[in-house]
Structures are given as C-alpha cells and as structure tokens.
Short mmCIF file of C-alpha atoms in Angstrom, two decimals:
data_model
loop_
_atom_site.label_atom_id
_atom_site.label_comp_id
_atom_site.label_asym_id
_atom_site.label_seq_id
_atom_site.Cartn_x
_atom_site.Cartn_y
_atom_site.Cartn_z
CA MET A 968 -57.62 -20.64 69.26
CA LEU A 969 -57.15 -17.04 67.15
CA SER A 970 -60.38 -16.06 67.07
CA LEU A 971 -59.63 -12.58 66.18
CA GLN A 972 -57.60 -14.05 62.95
CA GLY A 973 -61.16 -15.68 61.74
CA ASP A 974 -64.01 -14.68 59.34
CA PRO A 975 -64.23 -11.15 60.95
CA TRP A 976 -60.77 -10.48 60.33
CA LYS A 977 -60.90 -11.69 56.58
CA ASN A 978 -64.19 -9.73 56.35
CA LEU A 979 -62.70 -6.77 57.39
CA ALA A 980 -59.76 -6.86 55.15
CA LYS A 981 -62.35 -7.26 52.26
CA LEU A 982 -64.26 -4.33 53.34
CA GLU A 983 -60.99 -1.97 53.80
CA LYS A 984 -60.24 -2.64 50.09
CA GLU A 985 -63.62 -1.91 49.06
CA MET A 986 -64.09 1.50 50.94
CA CYS A 987 -60.80 2.43 49.12
CA LEU A 988 -62.08 0.88 45.34
CA MET A 989 -65.73 2.39 45.94
CA LYS A 990 -67.01 -0.03 43.78
CA ARG A 991 -71.06 0.97 44.13
CA GLN A 992 -74.05 -1.52 42.78
CA GLY A 993 -76.91 0.42 40.92
CA ASP A 994 -77.58 4.18 41.48
CA VAL A 995 -76.57 4.53 45.08
CA ALA A 996 -75.40 7.90 46.16
CA ILE A 997 -72.05 7.73 46.94
CA GLU A 998 -72.71 9.23 50.54
CA ASP A 999 -74.96 6.75 51.30
CA TYR A 1000 -72.54 3.89 50.13
CA LYS A 1001 -69.87 5.33 52.02
CA SER A 1002 -71.98 5.32 55.03
CA ALA A 1003 -73.25 1.62 54.64
CA LEU A 1004 -69.48 0.26 54.32
CA LYS A 1005 -68.65 2.68 57.49
CA GLN A 1006 -71.45 0.98 59.25
CA LYS A 1007 -70.55 -2.81 58.35
CA TRP A 1008 -66.98 -1.70 59.17
CA LEU A 1009 -68.28 -0.54 62.82
CA GLU A 1010 -70.03 -3.94 63.47
CA ILE A 1011 -67.12 -5.94 62.45
CA ARG A 1012 -64.82 -3.93 64.92
CA ARG A 1013 -67.51 -4.47 67.75
CA GLN A 1014 -67.78 -8.26 66.89
CA GLN A 1015 -63.62 -8.48 67.40
CA ASN A 1016 -63.75 -6.05 70.40
CA GLN A 1017 -66.05 -8.81 71.89
CA CYS A 1018 -63.88 -11.36 71.53
CA ASP A 1019 -62.11 -12.73 74.77
CA ARG A 1020 -58.47 -14.32 75.10
CA THR A 1021 -58.89 -18.19 75.01
CA ASN A 1022 -57.07 -20.32 77.66
CA GLY A 1023 -54.48 -21.08 75.34
CA LEU A 1024 -53.82 -17.98 74.19
CA THR A 1025 -53.37 -16.75 77.89
CA LYS A 1026 -50.77 -19.45 78.36
CA PHE A 1027 -49.11 -18.57 75.28
CA ILE A 1028 -48.93 -14.81 76.40
CA ASN A 1029 -47.85 -15.63 79.89
CA GLY A 1030 -45.21 -17.62 78.60
CA ILE A 1031 -43.73 -15.53 76.36
CA VAL A 1032 -43.94 -12.32 78.96
CA GLN A 1033 -42.87 -14.15 82.29
CA LEU A 1034 -39.93 -16.50 81.23
CA ASN A 1035 -36.66 -15.63 81.05
CA PRO A 1036 -34.99 -15.53 77.43
CA VAL A 1037 -33.60 -19.21 77.97
CA GLU A 1038 -36.48 -20.58 78.94
CA LYS A 1039 -38.62 -18.24 76.19
CA HIS A 1040 -36.57 -19.82 73.68
CA TYR A 1041 -37.21 -23.63 74.91
CA PHE A 1042 -40.78 -22.64 75.21
CA LEU A 1043 -41.33 -21.14 71.75
CA LYS A 1044 -39.18 -24.18 69.84
CA TRP A 1045 -41.19 -26.93 71.62
CA MET A 1046 -44.68 -25.26 70.87
CA LYS A 1047 -43.37 -24.89 67.09
CA PHE A 1048 -42.38 -28.41 67.14
CA SER A 1049 -45.94 -29.26 68.51
CA LEU A 1050 -47.71 -27.23 66.04
CA ASP A 1051 -45.72 -28.90 63.33
CA LYS A 1052 -47.01 -32.04 64.28
CA GLU A 1053 -50.77 -30.63 64.47
CA GLY A 1054 -50.79 -30.84 68.43
CA LYS A 1055 -53.36 -28.83 70.13
CA MET A 1056 -53.57 -26.85 73.21
CA GLU A 1057 -56.67 -27.29 75.37
CA GLU A 1058 -59.44 -24.02 75.12
CA SER A 1059 -59.66 -13.48 80.88
CA GLN A 1060 -58.34 -10.58 80.97
CA ARG A 1061 -57.94 -8.07 78.06
CA GLN A 1062 -54.63 -6.33 78.41
CA PHE A 1063 -52.86 -6.27 75.20
CA SER A 1064 -50.99 -2.88 75.23
CA HIS A 1065 -47.78 -4.72 76.23
CA LEU A 1066 -47.63 -7.19 73.43
CA PRO A 1067 -45.99 -5.02 71.04
CA CYS A 1068 -43.42 -4.61 73.09
CA THR A 1069 -43.10 -8.37 73.81
CA ALA A 1070 -43.25 -9.06 69.81
CA ALA A 1071 -40.48 -6.60 69.38
CA ASP A 1072 -38.45 -8.53 71.86
CA LEU A 1073 -38.85 -11.51 70.07
CA MET A 1074 -37.76 -9.84 66.89
CA LEU A 1075 -34.70 -8.88 68.85
CA GLU A 1076 -33.81 -12.35 69.49
CA GLY A 1077 -34.23 -13.41 66.13
CA PHE A 1078 -37.94 -14.69 65.68
CA PRO A 1079 -39.93 -13.74 62.75
CA VAL A 1080 -42.72 -11.69 62.97
CA GLU A 1081 -46.10 -11.72 60.76
CA LEU A 1082 -45.92 -8.57 58.27
CA ILE A 1083 -48.50 -9.45 55.90
CA ASP A 1084 -51.49 -12.02 57.15
CA GLY A 1085 -51.71 -14.55 53.87
CA ASP A 1086 -55.04 -15.69 54.46
CA ALA A 1087 -57.12 -12.20 54.83
CA SER A 1088 -54.57 -10.73 52.31
CA ASN A 1089 -53.83 -7.77 54.77
CA ILE A 1090 -51.48 -6.06 56.94
CA PRO A 1091 -52.64 -5.49 60.68
CA MET A 1092 -51.41 -1.97 60.28
CA ASN A 1093 -51.82 -0.88 63.85
CA TRP A 1094 -50.20 -3.92 65.08
CA VAL A 1095 -47.29 -4.03 62.92
CA VAL A 1096 -46.20 0.01 63.58
CA ASP A 1097 -47.06 -0.47 67.26
CA VAL A 1098 -44.11 -3.60 67.25
CA LEU A 1099 -41.68 -1.58 64.76
CA THR A 1100 -42.17 1.50 66.87
CA HIS A 1101 -41.55 -0.29 70.17
CA LEU A 1102 -38.46 -2.08 68.18
CA HIS A 1103 -37.07 1.44 67.79
CA ILE A 1104 -37.23 2.62 70.85
CA ARG A 1105 -35.84 -0.79 71.79
CA LEU A 1106 -32.70 0.04 69.78
CA GLY A 1107 -32.40 3.57 71.02
CA GLY A 1108 -33.59 5.15 68.05
CA ARG A 1109 -30.63 3.73 66.33
CA SER A 1110 -32.42 1.73 63.32
CA ARG A 1111 -30.88 2.38 60.34
CA MET A 1112 -31.77 -0.70 57.90
CA VAL A 1113 -31.37 -2.08 55.06
CA VAL A 1114 -34.44 -4.18 53.54
CA ILE A 1115 -33.79 -7.46 51.16
CA THR A 1116 -36.98 -9.16 50.22
CA VAL A 1117 -37.10 -12.88 48.46
CA LEU A 1118 -39.78 -13.47 46.08
CA GLY A 1119 -40.52 -16.62 43.76
CA VAL A 1120 -43.21 -19.15 42.99
CA GLN A 1121 -44.11 -21.80 45.72
CA SER A 1122 -41.45 -24.48 46.65
CA THR A 1123 -38.61 -23.05 44.69
CA GLY A 1124 -36.30 -23.08 47.88
CA LYS A 1125 -36.97 -18.97 49.03
CA SER A 1126 -36.58 -20.08 52.80
CA THR A 1127 -33.89 -22.14 52.22
CA LEU A 1128 -31.86 -19.62 50.45
CA LEU A 1129 -32.63 -17.13 53.36
CA ASN A 1130 -31.76 -19.77 55.89
CA THR A 1131 -28.54 -20.63 54.24
CA MET A 1132 -27.42 -17.00 53.65
CA PHE A 1133 -28.23 -15.30 56.89
CA GLY A 1134 -28.54 -18.29 59.60
CA LEU A 1135 -32.13 -17.66 59.99
CA GLN A 1136 -34.59 -20.68 60.77
CA PHE A 1137 -38.03 -20.25 58.26
CA ALA A 1138 -39.59 -23.03 58.20
CA VAL A 1139 -38.88 -25.37 55.02
CA SER A 1140 -40.66 -28.50 55.35
CA SER A 1141 -42.41 -29.96 51.98
CA ASP A 1142 -45.95 -29.76 53.58
CA ARG A 1143 -45.83 -26.31 55.35
CA CYS A 1144 -44.66 -23.40 52.94
CA THR A 1145 -44.70 -19.79 54.17
CA ARG A 1146 -48.17 -17.92 53.98
CA GLY A 1147 -48.43 -13.97 53.56
CA ALA A 1148 -44.73 -12.49 54.34
CA PHE A 1149 -42.78 -12.70 57.70
CA MET A 1150 -40.23 -10.36 59.13
CA THR A 1151 -36.69 -10.94 60.61
CA LEU A 1152 -34.08 -8.88 62.22
CA ILE A 1153 -30.51 -9.43 61.70
CA LYS A 1154 -27.98 -7.57 63.77
CA VAL A 1155 -24.81 -6.37 62.32
CA THR A 1156 -21.12 -5.71 64.24
CA GLU A 1157 -20.52 -2.26 64.59
CA ALA A 1158 -17.44 -2.59 62.51
CA VAL A 1159 -20.08 -3.71 59.66
CA GLN A 1160 -22.61 -1.22 60.61
CA GLU A 1161 -19.89 1.46 59.67
CA LEU A 1162 -19.06 -0.26 56.34
CA LEU A 1163 -22.74 -0.50 55.24
CA GLY A 1164 -24.02 2.47 56.95
CA CYS A 1165 -27.09 0.26 58.66
CA ASP A 1166 -27.42 -1.10 62.36
CA PHE A 1167 -29.35 -4.02 60.64
CA ILE A 1168 -30.97 -6.08 58.00
CA LEU A 1169 -34.46 -6.49 57.83
CA VAL A 1170 -35.06 -9.56 55.84
CA ILE A 1171 -38.81 -10.35 54.77
CA ASP A 1172 -39.69 -13.98 53.55
CA THR A 1173 -43.00 -14.32 51.61
CA GLU A 1174 -45.49 -16.96 50.41
CA GLY A 1175 -44.82 -18.69 47.33
CA LEU A 1176 -46.73 -17.26 44.38
CA LYS A 1177 -48.95 -19.11 41.82
CA ALA A 1178 -50.15 -21.62 45.04
CA PRO A 1179 -51.89 -24.66 43.56
CA GLU A 1180 -54.48 -24.41 45.84
CA LEU A 1181 -55.14 -20.62 44.92
CA THR A 1182 -55.24 -20.92 41.40
CA ALA A 1183 -58.66 -22.05 40.99
CA LEU A 1184 -59.85 -18.72 43.28
CA GLU A 1185 -61.59 -15.88 41.61
CA ASP A 1186 -58.84 -13.51 42.43
CA SER A 1187 -55.65 -15.49 42.49
CA TYR A 1188 -53.84 -13.01 40.30
CA GLN A 1189 -54.77 -10.21 42.49
CA HIS A 1190 -53.36 -12.00 45.93
CA ASP A 1191 -50.10 -12.69 44.26
CA ASN A 1192 -49.68 -9.12 42.07
CA GLU A 1193 -50.77 -7.43 45.59
CA LEU A 1194 -48.21 -9.46 47.45
CA ALA A 1195 -45.38 -8.97 44.94
CA THR A 1196 -46.01 -5.17 44.60
CA LEU A 1197 -46.20 -4.42 48.06
CA VAL A 1198 -42.61 -6.79 49.31
CA ILE A 1199 -40.97 -5.42 46.36
CA GLY A 1200 -41.87 -1.90 47.00
CA LEU A 1201 -40.64 -2.22 50.59
CA SER A 1202 -37.44 -3.65 49.80
CA ASP A 1203 -33.95 -2.41 49.12
CA ILE A 1204 -32.99 -5.70 47.38
CA THR A 1205 -35.27 -8.09 45.70
CA ILE A 1206 -33.97 -11.22 45.34
CA VAL A 1207 -36.21 -12.90 42.59
CA ASN A 1208 -36.17 -16.94 43.26
CA MET A 1209 -36.48 -18.76 39.95
CA ALA A 1210 -36.49 -22.28 38.45
CA MET A 1211 -36.43 -23.63 34.97
CA GLU A 1212 -39.84 -25.16 35.28
CA ASN A 1213 -41.59 -21.91 36.70
CA ALA A 1214 -39.61 -18.75 34.71
CA THR A 1215 -42.59 -17.78 32.66
CA GLU A 1216 -45.10 -17.65 35.92
CA MET A 1217 -42.45 -15.41 37.56
CA LYS A 1218 -42.40 -13.06 34.84
CA ASP A 1219 -45.67 -12.57 34.43
CA VAL A 1220 -45.78 -11.42 38.15
CA LEU A 1221 -42.68 -9.01 37.64
CA GLN A 1222 -44.76 -7.63 34.28
CA ILE A 1223 -47.67 -6.79 36.78
CA VAL A 1224 -45.22 -5.36 39.48
CA VAL A 1225 -43.61 -2.92 37.02
CA HIS A 1226 -47.08 -1.73 35.80
CA ALA A 1227 -48.26 -1.21 39.06
CA PHE A 1228 -45.39 1.16 39.91
CA LEU A 1229 -45.71 3.09 36.81
CA ARG A 1230 -49.71 3.56 38.22
CA MET A 1231 -48.60 4.67 41.74
CA GLU A 1232 -47.76 7.66 42.03
CA GLU A 1233 -46.16 7.43 45.43
CA ILE A 1234 -43.60 5.01 44.17
CA GLY A 1235 -40.56 7.20 44.28
CA LYS A 1236 -37.71 4.59 44.61
CA GLN A 1237 -35.99 2.15 42.24
CA PRO A 1238 -35.35 -1.06 43.99
CA ASN A 1239 -32.58 -3.83 42.96
CA CYS A 1240 -33.39 -6.83 41.67
CA GLN A 1241 -31.48 -9.65 41.81
CA PHE A 1242 -32.20 -12.93 39.61
CA VAL A 1243 -31.41 -16.33 41.51
CA HIS A 1244 -31.77 -19.36 38.89
CA GLN A 1245 -32.30 -22.42 41.00
CA ASN A 1246 -31.37 -26.44 40.26
CA VAL A 1247 -28.68 -25.24 37.40
CA SER A 1248 -27.03 -28.15 36.05
CA ASP A 1249 -24.07 -26.67 34.81
CA VAL A 1250 -23.48 -23.12 36.34
CA SER A 1251 -20.48 -22.59 34.13
CA ALA A 1252 -22.26 -22.70 31.17
CA HIS A 1253 -21.60 -18.99 30.22
CA ASP A 1254 -22.81 -19.06 26.99
CA GLN A 1255 -26.28 -20.68 27.56
CA ASN A 1256 -26.70 -18.37 30.75
CA MET A 1257 -25.79 -15.37 28.72
CA ARG A 1258 -28.18 -15.96 26.25
CA ASP A 1259 -31.09 -16.82 29.07
CA ARG A 1260 -30.27 -13.48 30.53
CA LYS A 1261 -30.59 -11.63 27.05
CA HIS A 1262 -33.70 -12.89 26.49
CA LEU A 1263 -35.06 -12.54 29.52
CA LEU A 1264 -34.11 -8.91 29.68
CA GLU A 1265 -35.70 -8.95 26.19
CA GLN A 1266 -39.12 -10.10 27.67
CA LEU A 1267 -39.07 -7.66 30.84
CA ASN A 1268 -38.15 -4.42 28.36
CA GLU A 1269 -41.01 -5.54 25.88
CA THR A 1270 -43.61 -5.62 28.67
CA THR A 1271 -42.41 -2.48 30.32
CA LYS A 1272 -43.07 -0.77 27.19
CA ALA A 1273 -46.54 -2.36 26.91
CA ALA A 1274 -47.16 -0.89 30.28
CA ALA A 1275 -45.98 2.52 29.50
CA ARG A 1276 -48.12 2.78 26.36
CA MET A 1277 -51.00 2.02 28.41
CA GLU A 1278 -50.12 4.55 30.89
CA LYS A 1279 -49.36 6.95 28.16
CA GLN A 1280 -45.82 7.59 29.50
CA SER A 1281 -43.95 10.63 27.36
CA ARG A 1282 -40.96 8.66 27.04
CA GLU A 1283 -39.66 5.02 25.79
CA MET A 1284 -39.32 3.02 29.03
CA THR A 1285 -37.34 -0.31 30.13
CA PHE A 1286 -37.06 -2.65 33.03
CA SER A 1287 -34.06 -0.81 34.41
CA ASP A 1288 -35.96 2.28 34.56
CA ILE A 1289 -38.57 0.84 37.02
CA MET A 1290 -35.75 -1.48 38.96
CA GLU A 1291 -32.51 -1.27 39.10
CA TYR A 1292 -30.80 -4.34 37.30
CA ASP A 1293 -27.62 -5.05 35.23
CA PRO A 1294 -28.01 -8.19 33.65
CA GLU A 1295 -24.21 -9.02 33.66
CA LYS A 1296 -23.69 -8.38 37.67
CA HIS A 1297 -27.12 -9.53 38.81
CA ASN A 1298 -27.91 -12.96 37.59
CA TRP A 1299 -26.88 -15.89 39.63
CA TYR A 1300 -26.72 -19.46 39.01
CA MET A 1301 -27.41 -22.35 42.03
CA PRO A 1302 -26.79 -25.74 41.67
CA GLY A 1303 -29.32 -28.08 43.42
CA LEU A 1304 -28.91 -28.11 47.34
CA GLN A 1305 -28.37 -31.93 47.50
CA HIS A 1306 -26.85 -34.74 45.00
CA GLY A 1307 -29.63 -36.99 43.58
CA VAL A 1308 -33.12 -37.40 44.89
CA PRO A 1309 -33.98 -36.26 48.55
CA LEU A 1310 -34.34 -37.07 51.30
CA MET A 1311 -31.24 -39.32 51.85
CA ALA A 1312 -28.69 -37.57 49.09
CA PRO A 1313 -25.67 -35.85 50.34
CA VAL A 1314 -25.98 -32.27 50.52
CA ASN A 1315 -24.30 -30.48 47.91
CA THR A 1316 -21.33 -27.91 48.83
CA GLY A 1317 -21.64 -26.28 45.95
CA TYR A 1318 -24.86 -24.59 46.74
CA SER A 1319 -23.84 -23.21 50.09
CA GLU A 1320 -20.35 -21.87 48.05
CA SER A 1321 -22.98 -20.41 45.42
CA VAL A 1322 -24.97 -18.66 48.21
CA CYS A 1323 -21.83 -17.36 49.88
CA GLU A 1324 -20.71 -15.53 46.82
CA LEU A 1325 -24.25 -13.96 46.60
CA LYS A 1326 -23.97 -13.07 50.18
CA LYS A 1327 -20.34 -11.28 49.48
CA TYR A 1328 -21.81 -9.38 46.42
CA LEU A 1329 -25.02 -8.32 48.44
CA PHE A 1330 -22.78 -6.70 50.87
CA GLU A 1331 -20.31 -5.20 48.53
CA PHE A 1332 -23.47 -3.60 47.01
CA ILE A 1333 -24.98 -2.36 50.17
CA GLU A 1334 -21.52 -0.78 50.83
CA ASN A 1335 -21.61 1.14 47.60
CA ARG A 1336 -25.18 2.11 47.83
CA SER A 1337 -24.56 3.29 51.30
CA ARG A 1338 -21.94 5.86 50.11
CA LYS A 1339 -24.38 7.70 47.55
CA ARG A 1340 -27.53 7.79 49.52
CA ALA A 1341 -28.14 8.08 53.10
CA GLY A 1342 -30.09 4.94 54.83
CA LYS A 1343 -33.72 4.85 56.00
CA ASP A 1344 -34.53 4.06 59.67
CA ILE A 1345 -37.97 2.50 61.10
CA PRO A 1346 -39.88 5.68 61.17
CA ASP A 1347 -39.22 6.24 57.75
CA PHE A 1348 -40.15 2.36 56.93
CA ILE A 1349 -43.19 3.01 58.56
CA VAL A 1350 -44.13 5.76 57.00
CA TRP A 1351 -43.36 4.08 53.38
CA LEU A 1352 -45.32 0.92 54.38
CA LYS A 1353 -48.54 2.95 55.19
CA SER A 1354 -48.39 4.94 51.99
CA LEU A 1355 -47.44 2.30 49.85
CA TRP A 1356 -50.09 -0.15 51.41
CA LYS A 1357 -52.35 2.60 50.60
CA SER A 1358 -51.65 2.65 46.98
CA VAL A 1359 -52.01 -0.93 46.61
CA LYS A 1360 -55.27 -0.95 48.42
CA HIS A 1361 -56.50 1.56 45.93
CA GLU A 1362 -55.19 -0.39 42.63
CA ASN A 1363 -58.04 -1.79 41.08
CA PHE A 1364 -57.01 -2.49 37.52
CA ILE A 1365 -54.02 -3.95 36.86
CA PHE A 1366 -53.68 -6.38 39.84
CA SER A 1367 -56.38 -8.79 38.51
CA PHE A 1368 -54.55 -9.58 35.25
CA ARG A 1369 -51.95 -12.39 34.35
CA ASN A 1370 -49.27 -10.23 32.97
CA SER A 1371 -49.11 -7.19 31.33
CA LEU A 1372 -49.70 -7.71 27.82
CA VAL A 1373 -52.96 -9.38 28.46
CA ALA A 1374 -53.83 -6.36 30.38
CA GLU A 1375 -53.04 -4.45 27.16
CA ALA A 1376 -54.91 -6.22 25.11
CA TYR A 1377 -58.16 -5.62 27.51
CA HIS A 1378 -57.29 -2.25 27.07
CA GLN A 1379 -57.42 -1.83 23.59
CA LEU A 1380 -60.39 -3.91 23.45
CA SER A 1381 -61.89 -1.47 25.90
CA VAL A 1382 -60.84 1.31 23.40
CA LYS A 1383 -62.03 -0.07 20.32
CA TYR A 1384 -65.44 -0.79 21.82
CA SER A 1385 -65.84 2.59 23.56
CA GLU A 1386 -65.35 4.00 19.80
CA TRP A 1387 -67.89 1.55 18.64
CA GLU A 1388 -70.68 2.99 20.80
#
C-alpha cells in the first residue's frame, strides 16, 4: 500500500549514508566514486517519482482531509483497530503539497507522527521539516518547546510509562512494539506556559533497543547506537528506562552515546538524564538502591574516561561532563504495573503514584531550567535536527561497537599493529 516506503526508500537511506562515509572500493578516484553514487541516488529518486498513489492511500488521504475533526478521530481510530487485527484495505492524482499541513493538524489533535523510519534507519528529512514548519505556522509562531525522550531495551514499558505520565496513546500490545521514533505534541495551559517557559512539550517515543529480531543482523549495533545518539541529542530530558534483567545492555548503549557525543563536534548541549528502574520489588530499599546508583555511576564514569582517552581529550572527563546527571536526584524506582501475573492481575496503584512523582519532578526541573536558559522553538529544533542527523550519518567508527571498552580495545590493537608495520 505504501509503495514509497519499500525497497527504494531503504536503498536511498543506505546510499545517503554511503555518500557521507565515502568508503571507496579499490583504486577508484574520489570524484568518479562520488559521481557514481550521485547517479545511483538520482535513479532511486526517479523510481520513487514514478510511484502513483494506490487506491487505499487515496482513500486515506481523502479521509483525513475532508472529514470534520470528530469524524476524523473515528476514522483514524477504526483504521488503527483494523490494522491491529491485520485487516487490509483493497488496492491518481499526485497532489502531495497539502499533506504536511494535514500531518501538522494531526499533531495538534494529539496523534503521533513518525520522526525516524525504523525499517530504513533514516529520517525523511524534507517531510519532517515541512510538517514541523507548518506546525510552527499553525501555532502562530509561538512554538517554544521542551523535548522529552524515553529510551530503553525492548519491552521494558517505555510506551506504558509515557501513556501513564501524559495520557498518551502509544501502542503497548505485547506483539506490537514501536519501530523507529514517533513524536507527539502536548499542549500546555497558559498558566503552565508562564511557569515552564514553553508553549508545549514534544514527547518522543522510541523503538526498543536490542530487539531479538535485529540481533542477528550485521549492523544491529549500528542501528541501536545511531538511534540512541540521535534521540538523546534532540532531547532536553532523556528518560532511560531500565529493568534489572537488561541493565547491562542499556549501559552498553549509553557508553556508545557518550563516545559519539565526544566525537561529534556539533554537539554543544548537555541533555539531562533520568534513570527509571522498572519492576523494583521494594522501592523503599534505600541502602540497596544507593549501592546500585553508585555502581552505575562508577561504570559510566569509567567508560567515559576510556572514550576521552581514545579521543585524546586534554582533561579527565566523567559521565556528568557529557550529560546532566545527579545520582541522588535523577534515579526513580517503579514497582510493577500489575500485582501478580498479567493479564488478569489487578493494577498496582503504586506504579501510577511513582510515575506521578516523576512527572511532578520533571515539571519542577523544567521550571528551574527555564530561569537559566532561553527555550528553543520549532525553527531552532529543525536546525538542530539537521545538524545532528548530518553528524550521525558521517560517524563511521564508534557506532559499530557494542560499548566503549570494546572500541578502546580495538583502537589499542590497531595502534600496536601500525607500530609493527
């Protein structure tokens, strides 16, 4: 049904990264290599431009453009139910210019819009920029925002956390995990605007890292590390969702993110990091939790120092030099969502109470930060998104490793080998 999202789009994403990294084969001259890549790029774009809208896509566009807001909500909800049940619609004119405006309207009505295509590991930059630009116009230029992102290993309850905290409707079925990243707009009242120094909150829900179906792929580390670096770099506050059984995997990703930030010159801001520990049996076990926090910080500091050594930084660095993190204030312990074994187990009210405490703290944090620095608006966000994505696409070395310690070992081996040569 979505012919533009098939192989041509995936091939284009791969080709654009190749154009950034310029991995030549053999003795091909650099200009000849660039020209060949450009020709491939033009050919894929030609294939995309030859794709016509399918009947189903035409019906969908007519539905979201011509219906009134109430009918539109019914239409999208029922379509979502049909897609969840793997129902299929049956299989034109090329008028696409109004679609970004329509997508901006959907964001204003609370629907999530895709930011990163998880299948192609790419951002449809022209589309995203057009949607955000129309959103800025719709808001009359009043688009100061705070960006909150959640990141974690697959099936640790990231979407559930955001849904509980902000009343959103990200998909949470056990057999349907998020792919890529989706952004949702949350309006705030005028009173809260003055308090927080922003006109709305942009929430980004991300694909679960370390997905079992991707671990066998050759570039699985690259996929996860690129995604994590990008969404943390875009956010003002990153909620790192952790569970005891996958804490090591999450630390691996954070190490690569820290290393990537050191390597990318354009990174000029310090995101805040909030660790949320899920399914904690005894949230009041202060001593044990304190030991866990201390151990986590020691590990992150050690790997930050390793990354700094590789990048020949002149000063000793710690994790808090890269990300704003206070181990006493920025760790949260959540009980399980349900008492007992799902699905018939009763809901644990302690979960929502803990989420409410976190939400309250985040608002206080945003309020305090707004007094120290001016908020950014959508045009600022677009500039930062383009710059960060360009940096991620040009990064070639660090994303392919499991963590910074593995990368450092490889680096030291390379240095010794070059000495032997």
